[in-house]
Short mmCIF file of C-alpha atoms in Angstrom, two decimals:
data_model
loop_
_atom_site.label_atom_id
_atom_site.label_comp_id
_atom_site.label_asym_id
_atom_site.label_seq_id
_atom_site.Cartn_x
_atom_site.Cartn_y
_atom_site.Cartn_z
CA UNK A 1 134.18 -158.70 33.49
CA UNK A 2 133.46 -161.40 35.80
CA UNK A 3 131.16 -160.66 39.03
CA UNK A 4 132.23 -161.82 42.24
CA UNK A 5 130.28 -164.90 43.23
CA UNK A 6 129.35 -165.70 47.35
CA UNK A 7 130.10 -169.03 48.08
CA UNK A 8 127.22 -170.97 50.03
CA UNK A 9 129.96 -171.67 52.81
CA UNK A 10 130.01 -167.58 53.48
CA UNK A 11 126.06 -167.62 53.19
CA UNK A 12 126.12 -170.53 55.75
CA UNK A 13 127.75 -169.14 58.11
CA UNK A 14 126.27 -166.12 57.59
CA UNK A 15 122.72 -166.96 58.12
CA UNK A 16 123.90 -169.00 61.20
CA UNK A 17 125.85 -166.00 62.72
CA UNK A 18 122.58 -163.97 62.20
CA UNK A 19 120.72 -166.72 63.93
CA UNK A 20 122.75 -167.15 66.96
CA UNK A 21 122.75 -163.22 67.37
CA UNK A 22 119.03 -162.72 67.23
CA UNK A 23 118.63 -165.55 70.14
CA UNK A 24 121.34 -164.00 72.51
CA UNK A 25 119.70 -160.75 71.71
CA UNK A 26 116.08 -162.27 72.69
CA UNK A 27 117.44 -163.60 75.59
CA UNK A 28 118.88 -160.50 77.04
CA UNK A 29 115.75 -158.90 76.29
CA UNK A 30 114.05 -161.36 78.48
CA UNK A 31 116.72 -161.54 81.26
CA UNK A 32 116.29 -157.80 81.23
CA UNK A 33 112.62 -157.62 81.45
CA UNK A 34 112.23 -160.44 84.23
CA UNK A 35 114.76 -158.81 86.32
CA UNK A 36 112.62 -155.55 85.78
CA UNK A 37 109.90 -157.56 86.74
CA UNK A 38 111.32 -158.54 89.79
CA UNK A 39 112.62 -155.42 91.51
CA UNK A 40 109.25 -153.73 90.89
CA UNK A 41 107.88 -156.40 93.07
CA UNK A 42 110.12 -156.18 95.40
CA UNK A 43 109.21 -152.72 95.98
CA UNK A 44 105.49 -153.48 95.70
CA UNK A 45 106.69 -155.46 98.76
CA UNK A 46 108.33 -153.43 100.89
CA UNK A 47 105.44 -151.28 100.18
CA UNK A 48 102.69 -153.28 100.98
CA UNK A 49 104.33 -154.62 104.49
CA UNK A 50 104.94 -151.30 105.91
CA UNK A 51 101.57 -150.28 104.93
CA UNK A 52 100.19 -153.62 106.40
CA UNK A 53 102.20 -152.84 109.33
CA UNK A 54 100.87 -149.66 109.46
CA UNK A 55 97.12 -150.53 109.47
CA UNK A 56 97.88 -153.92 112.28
CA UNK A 57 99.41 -151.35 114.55
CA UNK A 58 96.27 -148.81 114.22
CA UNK A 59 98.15 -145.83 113.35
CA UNK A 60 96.72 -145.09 109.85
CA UNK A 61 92.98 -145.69 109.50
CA UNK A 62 91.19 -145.81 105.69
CA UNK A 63 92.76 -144.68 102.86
CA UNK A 64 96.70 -143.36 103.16
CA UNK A 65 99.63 -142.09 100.67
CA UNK A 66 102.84 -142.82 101.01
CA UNK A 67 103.22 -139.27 101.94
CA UNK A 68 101.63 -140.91 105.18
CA UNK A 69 104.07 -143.91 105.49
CA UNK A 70 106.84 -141.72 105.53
CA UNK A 71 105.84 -138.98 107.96
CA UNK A 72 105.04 -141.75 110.32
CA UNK A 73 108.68 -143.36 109.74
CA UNK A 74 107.50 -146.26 108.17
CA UNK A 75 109.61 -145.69 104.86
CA UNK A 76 111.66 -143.39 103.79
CA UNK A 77 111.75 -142.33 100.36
CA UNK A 78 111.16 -145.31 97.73
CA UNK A 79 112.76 -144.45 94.10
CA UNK A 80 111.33 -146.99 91.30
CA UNK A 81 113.98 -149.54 90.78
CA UNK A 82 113.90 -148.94 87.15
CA UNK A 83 113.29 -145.88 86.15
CA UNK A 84 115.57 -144.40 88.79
CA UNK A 85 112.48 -141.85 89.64
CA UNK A 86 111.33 -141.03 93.29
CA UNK A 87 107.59 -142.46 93.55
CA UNK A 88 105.01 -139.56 93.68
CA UNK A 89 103.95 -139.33 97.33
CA UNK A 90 100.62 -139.02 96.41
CA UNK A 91 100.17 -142.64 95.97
CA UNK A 92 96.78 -143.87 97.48
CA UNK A 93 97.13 -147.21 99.36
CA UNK A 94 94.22 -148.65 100.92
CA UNK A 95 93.84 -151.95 103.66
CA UNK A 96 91.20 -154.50 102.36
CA UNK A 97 90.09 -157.84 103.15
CA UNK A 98 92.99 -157.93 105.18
CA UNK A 99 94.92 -157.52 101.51
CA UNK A 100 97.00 -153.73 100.58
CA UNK A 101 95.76 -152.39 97.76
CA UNK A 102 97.86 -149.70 96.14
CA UNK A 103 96.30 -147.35 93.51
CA UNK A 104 99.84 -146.96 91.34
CA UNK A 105 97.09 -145.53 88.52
CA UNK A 106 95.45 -142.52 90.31
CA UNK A 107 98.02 -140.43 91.18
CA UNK A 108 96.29 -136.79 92.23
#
């Protein structure tokens, strides 16, 4: 019996198919996580200028949740961009140095 040989043009071509795959698959990777990157800022954003807002017009004083923001029609409900998940009300955001500072870590 003779075994079936693979000729180097079908390993070739192989190895390049493979090749070209793995870099469009890298690429949509990145595409995908830079355009994550991007709407999570954006909501950051829109965040931190109401909040700004907020704090220029004197009508929140210290430290504030986003439970605040919305009972004083600021925003209305923001839903993470990604995940598709409303954000937890109870997220601290604090005026500083003429800078927002939001506290996305301790959410109590």
């Amino acid at each position: 019996m003779k075994s079936k040989r693979i000729s180097n043009f079908t390993l070739i071509s192989m190895a390049i198919i493979t090749a070209i795959l793995i870099v469009i698959i890298a690429t949509i990777i990145k595409i995908r996580v830079n355009q994550n990157e991007k709407l999570l800022y954006a909501m950051e954003s829109k965040i931190g200028y109401y909040a700004k807002r907020c704090y220029l017009e004197n009508n929140c004083q210290d430290e504030i949740t986003l439970k605040d923001l919305y009972e004083k029609k600021y925003l209305t409900e923001i839903v993470n961009p990604v995940t598709k998940e409303i954000l937890d009300e109870n997220i601290k955001i604090k005026y500083f140095n003429n800078q927002i500072i939001i506290n996305w870590e301790d959410q109590s």
